[in-house]
PDB file of C-alpha atoms in Angstrom:
ATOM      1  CA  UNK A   1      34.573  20.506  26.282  1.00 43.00           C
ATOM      2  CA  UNK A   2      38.080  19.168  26.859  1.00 44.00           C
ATOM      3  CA  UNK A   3      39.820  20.578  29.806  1.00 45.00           C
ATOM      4  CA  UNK A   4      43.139  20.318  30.312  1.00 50.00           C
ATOM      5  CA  UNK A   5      46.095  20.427  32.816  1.00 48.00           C
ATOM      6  CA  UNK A   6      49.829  21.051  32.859  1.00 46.00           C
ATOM      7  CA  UNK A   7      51.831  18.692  33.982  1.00 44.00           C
ATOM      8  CA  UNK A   8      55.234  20.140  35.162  1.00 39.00           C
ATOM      9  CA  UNK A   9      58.881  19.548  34.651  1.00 39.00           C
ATOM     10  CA  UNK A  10      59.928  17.172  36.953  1.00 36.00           C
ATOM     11  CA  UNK A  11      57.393  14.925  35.624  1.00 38.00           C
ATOM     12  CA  UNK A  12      58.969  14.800  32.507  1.00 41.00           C
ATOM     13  CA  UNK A  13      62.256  14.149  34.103  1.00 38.00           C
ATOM     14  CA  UNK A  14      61.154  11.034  35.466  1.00 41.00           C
ATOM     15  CA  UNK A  15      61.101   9.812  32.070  1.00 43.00           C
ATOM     16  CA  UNK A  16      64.626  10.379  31.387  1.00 43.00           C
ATOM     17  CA  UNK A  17      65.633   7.336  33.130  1.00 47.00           C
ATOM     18  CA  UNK A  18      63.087   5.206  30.625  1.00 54.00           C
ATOM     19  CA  UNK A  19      64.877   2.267  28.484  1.00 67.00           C
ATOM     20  CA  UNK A  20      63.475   2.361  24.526  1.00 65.00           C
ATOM     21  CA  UNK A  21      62.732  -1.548  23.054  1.00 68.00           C
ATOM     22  CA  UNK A  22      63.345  -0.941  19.163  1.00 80.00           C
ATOM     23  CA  UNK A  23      60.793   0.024  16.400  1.00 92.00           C
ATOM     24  CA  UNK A  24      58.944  -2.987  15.325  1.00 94.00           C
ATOM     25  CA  UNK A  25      55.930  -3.226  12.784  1.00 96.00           C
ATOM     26  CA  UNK A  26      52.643  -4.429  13.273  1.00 96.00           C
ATOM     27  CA  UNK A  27      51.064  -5.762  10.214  1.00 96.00           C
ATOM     28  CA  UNK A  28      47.013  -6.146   9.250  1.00 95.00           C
ATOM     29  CA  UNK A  29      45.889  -5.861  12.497  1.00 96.00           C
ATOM     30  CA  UNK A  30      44.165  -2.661  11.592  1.00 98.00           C
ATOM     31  CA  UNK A  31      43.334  -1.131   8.327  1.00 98.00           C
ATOM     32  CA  UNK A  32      46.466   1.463   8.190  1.00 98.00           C
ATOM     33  CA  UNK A  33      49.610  -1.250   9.235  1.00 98.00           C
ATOM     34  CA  UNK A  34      52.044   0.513  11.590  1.00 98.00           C
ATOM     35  CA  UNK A  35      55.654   0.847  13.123  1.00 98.00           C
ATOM     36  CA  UNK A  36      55.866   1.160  17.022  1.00 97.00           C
ATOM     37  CA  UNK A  37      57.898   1.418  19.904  1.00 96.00           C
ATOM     38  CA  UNK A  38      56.991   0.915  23.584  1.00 93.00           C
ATOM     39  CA  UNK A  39      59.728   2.283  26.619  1.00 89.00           C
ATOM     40  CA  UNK A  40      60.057   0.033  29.098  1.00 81.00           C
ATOM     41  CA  UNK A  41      57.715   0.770  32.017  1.00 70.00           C
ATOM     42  CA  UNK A  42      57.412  -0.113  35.914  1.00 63.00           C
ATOM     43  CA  UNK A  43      53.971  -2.462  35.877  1.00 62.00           C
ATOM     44  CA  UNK A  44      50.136  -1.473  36.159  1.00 72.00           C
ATOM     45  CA  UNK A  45      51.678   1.775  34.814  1.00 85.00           C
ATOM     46  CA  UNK A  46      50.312   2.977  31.641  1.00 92.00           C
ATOM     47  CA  UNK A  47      51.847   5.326  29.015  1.00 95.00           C
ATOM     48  CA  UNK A  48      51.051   8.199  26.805  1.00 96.00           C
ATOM     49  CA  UNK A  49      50.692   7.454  22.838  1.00 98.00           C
ATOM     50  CA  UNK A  50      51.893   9.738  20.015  1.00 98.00           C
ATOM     51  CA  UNK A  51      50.745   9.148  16.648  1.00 98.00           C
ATOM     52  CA  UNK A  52      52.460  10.530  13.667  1.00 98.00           C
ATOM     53  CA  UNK A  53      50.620  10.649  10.326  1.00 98.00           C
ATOM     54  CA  UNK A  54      53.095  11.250   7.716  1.00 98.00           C
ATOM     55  CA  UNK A  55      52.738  13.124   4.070  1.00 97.00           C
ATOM     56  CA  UNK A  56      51.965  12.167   1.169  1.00 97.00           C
ATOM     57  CA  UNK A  57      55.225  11.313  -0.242  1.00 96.00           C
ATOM     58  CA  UNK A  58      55.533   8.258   2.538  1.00 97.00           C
ATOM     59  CA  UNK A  59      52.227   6.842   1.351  1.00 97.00           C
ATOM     60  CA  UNK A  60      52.675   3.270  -0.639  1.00 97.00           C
ATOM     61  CA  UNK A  61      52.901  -0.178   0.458  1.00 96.00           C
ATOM     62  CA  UNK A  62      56.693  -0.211   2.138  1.00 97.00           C
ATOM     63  CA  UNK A  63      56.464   0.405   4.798  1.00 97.00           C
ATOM     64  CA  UNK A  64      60.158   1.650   5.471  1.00 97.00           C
ATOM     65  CA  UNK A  65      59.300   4.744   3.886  1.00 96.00           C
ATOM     66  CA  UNK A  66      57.700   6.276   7.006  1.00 97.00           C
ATOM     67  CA  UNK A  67      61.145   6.653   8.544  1.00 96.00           C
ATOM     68  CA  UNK A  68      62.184   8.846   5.724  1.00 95.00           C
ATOM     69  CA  UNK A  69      61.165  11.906   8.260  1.00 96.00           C
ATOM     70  CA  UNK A  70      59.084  13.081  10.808  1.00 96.00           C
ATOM     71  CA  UNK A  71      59.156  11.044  14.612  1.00 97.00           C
ATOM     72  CA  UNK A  72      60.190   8.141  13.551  1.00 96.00           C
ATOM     73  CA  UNK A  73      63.547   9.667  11.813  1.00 96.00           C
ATOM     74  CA  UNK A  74      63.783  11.839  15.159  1.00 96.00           C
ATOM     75  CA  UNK A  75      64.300   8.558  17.149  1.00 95.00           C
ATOM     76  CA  UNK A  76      66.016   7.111  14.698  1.00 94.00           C
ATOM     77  CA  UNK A  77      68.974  10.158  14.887  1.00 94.00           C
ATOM     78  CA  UNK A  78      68.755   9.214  18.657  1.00 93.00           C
ATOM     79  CA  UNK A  79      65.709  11.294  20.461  1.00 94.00           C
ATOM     80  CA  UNK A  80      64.188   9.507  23.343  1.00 93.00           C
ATOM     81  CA  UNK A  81      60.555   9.977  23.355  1.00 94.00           C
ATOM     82  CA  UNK A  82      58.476   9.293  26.699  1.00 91.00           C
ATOM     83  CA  UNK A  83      55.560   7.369  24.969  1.00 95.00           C
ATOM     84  CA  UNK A  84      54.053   4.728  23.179  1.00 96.00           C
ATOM     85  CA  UNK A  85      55.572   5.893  19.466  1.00 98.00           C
ATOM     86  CA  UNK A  86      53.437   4.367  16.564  1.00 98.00           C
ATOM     87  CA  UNK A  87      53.168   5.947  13.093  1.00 98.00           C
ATOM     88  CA  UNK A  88      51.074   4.356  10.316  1.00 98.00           C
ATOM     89  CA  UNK A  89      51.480   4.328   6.751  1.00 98.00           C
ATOM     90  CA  UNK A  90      48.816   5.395   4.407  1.00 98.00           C
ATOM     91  CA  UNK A  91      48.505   3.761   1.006  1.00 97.00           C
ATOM     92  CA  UNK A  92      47.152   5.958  -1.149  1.00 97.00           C
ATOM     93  CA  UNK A  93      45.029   9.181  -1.067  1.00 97.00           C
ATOM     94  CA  UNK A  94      43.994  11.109   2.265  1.00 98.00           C
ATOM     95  CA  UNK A  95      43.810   9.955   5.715  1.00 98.00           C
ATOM     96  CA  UNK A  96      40.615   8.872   7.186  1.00 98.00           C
ATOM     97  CA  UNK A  97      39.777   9.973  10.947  1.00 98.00           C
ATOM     98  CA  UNK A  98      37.346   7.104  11.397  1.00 98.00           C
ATOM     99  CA  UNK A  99      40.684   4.695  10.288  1.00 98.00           C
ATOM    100  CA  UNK A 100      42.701   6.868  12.116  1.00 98.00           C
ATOM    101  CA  UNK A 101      39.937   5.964  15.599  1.00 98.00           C
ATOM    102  CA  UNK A 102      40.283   2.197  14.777  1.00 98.00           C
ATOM    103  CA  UNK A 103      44.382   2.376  14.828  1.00 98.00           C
ATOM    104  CA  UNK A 104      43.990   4.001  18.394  1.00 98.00           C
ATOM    105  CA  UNK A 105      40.973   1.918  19.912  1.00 98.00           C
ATOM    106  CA  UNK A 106      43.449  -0.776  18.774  1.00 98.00           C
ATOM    107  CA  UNK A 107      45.918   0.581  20.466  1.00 98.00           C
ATOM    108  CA  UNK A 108      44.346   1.180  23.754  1.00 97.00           C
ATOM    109  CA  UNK A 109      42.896  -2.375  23.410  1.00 97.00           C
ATOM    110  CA  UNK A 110      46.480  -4.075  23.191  1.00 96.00           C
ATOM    111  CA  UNK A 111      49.115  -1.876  25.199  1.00 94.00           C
ATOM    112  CA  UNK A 112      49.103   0.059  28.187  1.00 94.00           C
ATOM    113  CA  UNK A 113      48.002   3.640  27.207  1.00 96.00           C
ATOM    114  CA  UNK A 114      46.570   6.085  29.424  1.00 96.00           C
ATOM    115  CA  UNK A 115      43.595   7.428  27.859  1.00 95.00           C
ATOM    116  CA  UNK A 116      43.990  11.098  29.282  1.00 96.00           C
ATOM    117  CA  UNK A 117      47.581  11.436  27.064  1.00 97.00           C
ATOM    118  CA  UNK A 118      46.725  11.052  23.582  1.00 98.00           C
ATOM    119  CA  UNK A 119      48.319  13.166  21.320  1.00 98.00           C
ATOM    120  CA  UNK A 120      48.322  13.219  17.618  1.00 98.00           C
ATOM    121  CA  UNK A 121      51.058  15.206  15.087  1.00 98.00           C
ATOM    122  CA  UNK A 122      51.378  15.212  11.268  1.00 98.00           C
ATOM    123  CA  UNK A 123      53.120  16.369   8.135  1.00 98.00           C
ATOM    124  CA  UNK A 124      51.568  17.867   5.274  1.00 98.00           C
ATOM    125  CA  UNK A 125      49.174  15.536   4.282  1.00 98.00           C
ATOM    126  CA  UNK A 126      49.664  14.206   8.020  1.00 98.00           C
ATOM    127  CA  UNK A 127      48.764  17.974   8.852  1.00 98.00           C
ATOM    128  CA  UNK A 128      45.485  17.988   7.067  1.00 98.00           C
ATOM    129  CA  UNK A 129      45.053  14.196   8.342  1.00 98.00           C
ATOM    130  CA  UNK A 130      45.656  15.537  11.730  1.00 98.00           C
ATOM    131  CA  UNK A 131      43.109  18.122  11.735  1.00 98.00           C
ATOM    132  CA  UNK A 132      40.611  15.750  10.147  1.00 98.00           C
ATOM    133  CA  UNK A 133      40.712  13.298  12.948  1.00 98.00           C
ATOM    134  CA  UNK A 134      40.785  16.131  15.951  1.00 98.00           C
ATOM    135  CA  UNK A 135      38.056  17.731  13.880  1.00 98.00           C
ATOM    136  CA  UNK A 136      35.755  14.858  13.773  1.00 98.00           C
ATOM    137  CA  UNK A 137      36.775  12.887  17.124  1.00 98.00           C
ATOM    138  CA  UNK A 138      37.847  15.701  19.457  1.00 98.00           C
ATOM    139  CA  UNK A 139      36.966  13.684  22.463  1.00 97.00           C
ATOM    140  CA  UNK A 140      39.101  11.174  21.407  1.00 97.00           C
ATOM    141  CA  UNK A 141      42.666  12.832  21.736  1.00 96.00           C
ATOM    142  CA  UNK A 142      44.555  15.217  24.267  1.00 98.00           C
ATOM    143  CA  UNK A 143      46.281  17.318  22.058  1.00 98.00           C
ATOM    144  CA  UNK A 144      47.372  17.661  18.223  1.00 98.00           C
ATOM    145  CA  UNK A 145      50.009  19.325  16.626  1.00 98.00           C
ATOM    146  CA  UNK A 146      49.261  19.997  12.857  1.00 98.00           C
ATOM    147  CA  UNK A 147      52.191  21.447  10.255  1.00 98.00           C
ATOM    148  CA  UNK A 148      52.463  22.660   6.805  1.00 98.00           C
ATOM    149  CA  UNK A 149      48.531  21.476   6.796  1.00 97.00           C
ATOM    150  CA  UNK A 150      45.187  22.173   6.353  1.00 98.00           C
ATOM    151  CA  UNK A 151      41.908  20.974   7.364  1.00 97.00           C
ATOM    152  CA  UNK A 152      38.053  21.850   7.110  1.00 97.00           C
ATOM    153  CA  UNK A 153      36.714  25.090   7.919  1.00 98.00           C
ATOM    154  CA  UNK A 154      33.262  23.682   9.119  1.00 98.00           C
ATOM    155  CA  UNK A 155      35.211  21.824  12.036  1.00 98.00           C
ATOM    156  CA  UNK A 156      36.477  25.132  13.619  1.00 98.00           C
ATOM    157  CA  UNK A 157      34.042  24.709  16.682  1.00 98.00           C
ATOM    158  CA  UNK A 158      34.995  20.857  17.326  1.00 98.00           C
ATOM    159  CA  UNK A 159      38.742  21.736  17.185  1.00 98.00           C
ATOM    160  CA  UNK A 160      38.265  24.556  19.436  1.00 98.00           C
ATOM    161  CA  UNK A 161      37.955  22.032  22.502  1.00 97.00           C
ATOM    162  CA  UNK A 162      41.185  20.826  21.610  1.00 97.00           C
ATOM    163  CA  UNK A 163      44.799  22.254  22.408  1.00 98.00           C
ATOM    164  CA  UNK A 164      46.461  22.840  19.045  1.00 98.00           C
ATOM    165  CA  UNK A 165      49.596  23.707  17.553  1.00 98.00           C
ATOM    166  CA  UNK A 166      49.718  24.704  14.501  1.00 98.00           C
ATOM    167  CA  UNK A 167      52.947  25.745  12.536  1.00 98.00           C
ATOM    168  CA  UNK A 168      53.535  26.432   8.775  1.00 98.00           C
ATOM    169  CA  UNK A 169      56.527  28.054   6.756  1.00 97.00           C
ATOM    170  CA  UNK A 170      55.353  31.408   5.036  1.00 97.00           C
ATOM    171  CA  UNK A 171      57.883  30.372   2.294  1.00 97.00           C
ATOM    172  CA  UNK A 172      55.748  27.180   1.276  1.00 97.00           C
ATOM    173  CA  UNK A 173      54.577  26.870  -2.230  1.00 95.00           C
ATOM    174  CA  UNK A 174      53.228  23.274  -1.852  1.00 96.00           C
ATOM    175  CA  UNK A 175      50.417  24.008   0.926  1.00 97.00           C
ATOM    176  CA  UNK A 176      50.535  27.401   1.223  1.00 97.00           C
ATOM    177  CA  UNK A 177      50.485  29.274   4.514  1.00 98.00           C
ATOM    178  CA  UNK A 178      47.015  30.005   4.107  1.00 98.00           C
ATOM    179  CA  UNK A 179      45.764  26.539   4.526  1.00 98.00           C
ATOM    180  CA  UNK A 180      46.733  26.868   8.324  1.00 98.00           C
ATOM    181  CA  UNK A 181      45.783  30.897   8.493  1.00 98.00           C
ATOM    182  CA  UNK A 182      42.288  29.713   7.632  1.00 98.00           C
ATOM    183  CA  UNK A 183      41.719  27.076  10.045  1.00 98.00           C
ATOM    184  CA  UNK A 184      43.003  29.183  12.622  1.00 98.00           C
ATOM    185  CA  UNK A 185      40.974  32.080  11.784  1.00 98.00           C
ATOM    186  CA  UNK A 186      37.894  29.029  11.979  1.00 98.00           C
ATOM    187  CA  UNK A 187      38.584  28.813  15.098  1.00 98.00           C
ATOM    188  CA  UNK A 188      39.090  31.232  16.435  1.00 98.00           C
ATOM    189  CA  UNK A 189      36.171  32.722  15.064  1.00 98.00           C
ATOM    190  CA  UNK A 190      33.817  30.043  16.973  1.00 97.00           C
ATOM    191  CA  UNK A 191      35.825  30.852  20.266  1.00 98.00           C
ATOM    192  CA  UNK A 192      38.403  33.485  20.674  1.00 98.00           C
ATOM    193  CA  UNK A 193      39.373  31.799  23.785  1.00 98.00           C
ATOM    194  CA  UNK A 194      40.226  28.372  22.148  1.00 98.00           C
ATOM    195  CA  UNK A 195      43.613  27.166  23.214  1.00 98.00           C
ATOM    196  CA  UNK A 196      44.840  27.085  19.698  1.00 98.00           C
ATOM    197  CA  UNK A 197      48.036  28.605  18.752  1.00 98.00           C
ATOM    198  CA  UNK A 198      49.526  29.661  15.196  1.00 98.00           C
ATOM    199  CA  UNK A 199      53.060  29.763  14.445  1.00 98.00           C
ATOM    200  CA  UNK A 200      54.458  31.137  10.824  1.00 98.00           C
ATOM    201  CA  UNK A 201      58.208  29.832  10.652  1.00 97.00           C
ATOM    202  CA  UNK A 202      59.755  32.945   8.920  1.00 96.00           C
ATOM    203  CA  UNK A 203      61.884  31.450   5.416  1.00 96.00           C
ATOM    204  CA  UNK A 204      60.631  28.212   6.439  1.00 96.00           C
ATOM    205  CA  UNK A 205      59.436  25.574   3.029  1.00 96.00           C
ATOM    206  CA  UNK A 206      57.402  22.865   2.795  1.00 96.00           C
ATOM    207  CA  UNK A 207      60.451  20.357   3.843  1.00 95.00           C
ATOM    208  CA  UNK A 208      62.649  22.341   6.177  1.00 96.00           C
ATOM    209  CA  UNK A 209      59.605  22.345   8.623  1.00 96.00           C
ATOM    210  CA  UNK A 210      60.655  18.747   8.997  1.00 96.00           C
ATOM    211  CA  UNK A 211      63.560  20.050  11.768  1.00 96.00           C
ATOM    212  CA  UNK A 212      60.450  20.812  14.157  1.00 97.00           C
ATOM    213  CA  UNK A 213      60.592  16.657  15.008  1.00 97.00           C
ATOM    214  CA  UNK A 214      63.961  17.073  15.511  1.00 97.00           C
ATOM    215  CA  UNK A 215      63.819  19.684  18.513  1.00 96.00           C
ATOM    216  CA  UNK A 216      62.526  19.810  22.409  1.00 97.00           C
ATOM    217  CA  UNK A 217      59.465  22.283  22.066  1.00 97.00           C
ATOM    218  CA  UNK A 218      57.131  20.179  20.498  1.00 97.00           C
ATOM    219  CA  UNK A 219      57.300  17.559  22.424  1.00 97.00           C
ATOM    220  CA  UNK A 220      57.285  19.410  25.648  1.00 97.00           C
ATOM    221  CA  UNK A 221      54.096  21.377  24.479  1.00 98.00           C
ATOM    222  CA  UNK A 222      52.624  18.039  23.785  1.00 97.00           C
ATOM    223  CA  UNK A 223      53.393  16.300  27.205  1.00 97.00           C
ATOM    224  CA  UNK A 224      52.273  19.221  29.329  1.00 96.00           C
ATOM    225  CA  UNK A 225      49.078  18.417  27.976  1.00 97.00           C
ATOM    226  CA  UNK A 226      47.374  16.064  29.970  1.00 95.00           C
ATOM    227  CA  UNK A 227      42.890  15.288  29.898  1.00 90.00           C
ATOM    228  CA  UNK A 228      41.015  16.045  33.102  1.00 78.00           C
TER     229      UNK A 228
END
């Protein structure tokens, strides 16, 4: 099972100081081609990655259309984010984890990422993709943050080992609320002590959910995370 610590605040302080190279694209390296940015770091020290799968509406072949919303928008508004940033685009149809694993073993391959501080967060589709991947390859990630989403009942056990946030408007027609309801109730029906946490944004739609990139508490739930 994945255990967990919390790291405090003055960690997260020290990162405040951090200078930000700009977003830059990598191109067929992996299946799903991808937009990242690194912060400068002190050397031998490695970095946390957060990877944002986006919705359906970003999917295509430009790949300027991730920026539309979600992290990627955040830093482009001006949020400083204290890791490895990298968000992929999807083509067409639904995210696959096992795509999703080859982006990050990638990753780890060719920058300096510390393997206990992975952290994945999606959109809509993204939600659903996100759930996938921490459903299928729990050992593989720290944390996950999943909204207006979904996933697959049958992986309630698997995503019980991993810290989640979920968060859905209960004024969504697109996915409705009970997409997320479900696969909280799946897991928390496999363990009721599972570190999984459900939050209905009252009068909240299917795009004003997008503001939760845009404030502190999601990424400080994600950073306190941290793999023992």
């Amino acid at each position: 099972m994945l255990r967990v610590k919390k790291i405090s605040v003055v960690v997260l302080l020290f990162w405040v100081g951090l200078g930000y190279a700009q977003l830059s694209t990598v191109m067929n390296k992996t299946t799903y081609p991808f937009w990242i940015q690194v912060p400068e770091k002190q050397p031998e020290e490695k970095l946390p990655l957060l990877l944002f799968l986006h919705g359906k509406s970003l999917s295509g072949t430009d790949i300027n259309r991730v920026k539309r919303y979600g992290v990627l928008r955040a830093i482009e508004k001006g949020r400083k984010i204290p890791a490895i940033v990298v968000a992929p685009q999807l083509a067409s149809g639904s995210w696959n984890p096992d795509k999703v694993l080859e982006l990050i073993e990638y990753l780890q391959k060719n920058y300096p990422i510390d393997e206990q501080r992975i952290y994945v967060c999606g959109m809509s589709l993204g939600g659903y993709g996100t759930l996938h991947f921490a459903g299928k390859h729990p050992d593989k990630l720290t944390a996950a943050v999943a909204i207006c989403g979904g996933g697959n009942e049958k992986d309630g056990c698997r995503l019980a080992t991993v810290p989640l946030w979920i968060q859905h408007g209960d004024v969504d027609y697109i996915v409705p609320l009970s997409e997320s309801q479900k696969m909280y109730d799946a897991i928390k029906k496999c363990n009721i002590n599972a570190d999984v946490t459900l939050t209905v944004i009252k009068g909240g739609n299917h795009g004003s959910v997008e503001r939760l990139f845009h404030q502190d508490e999601l990424y400080e739930w994600l950073f306190k995370q941290v793999r023992k």
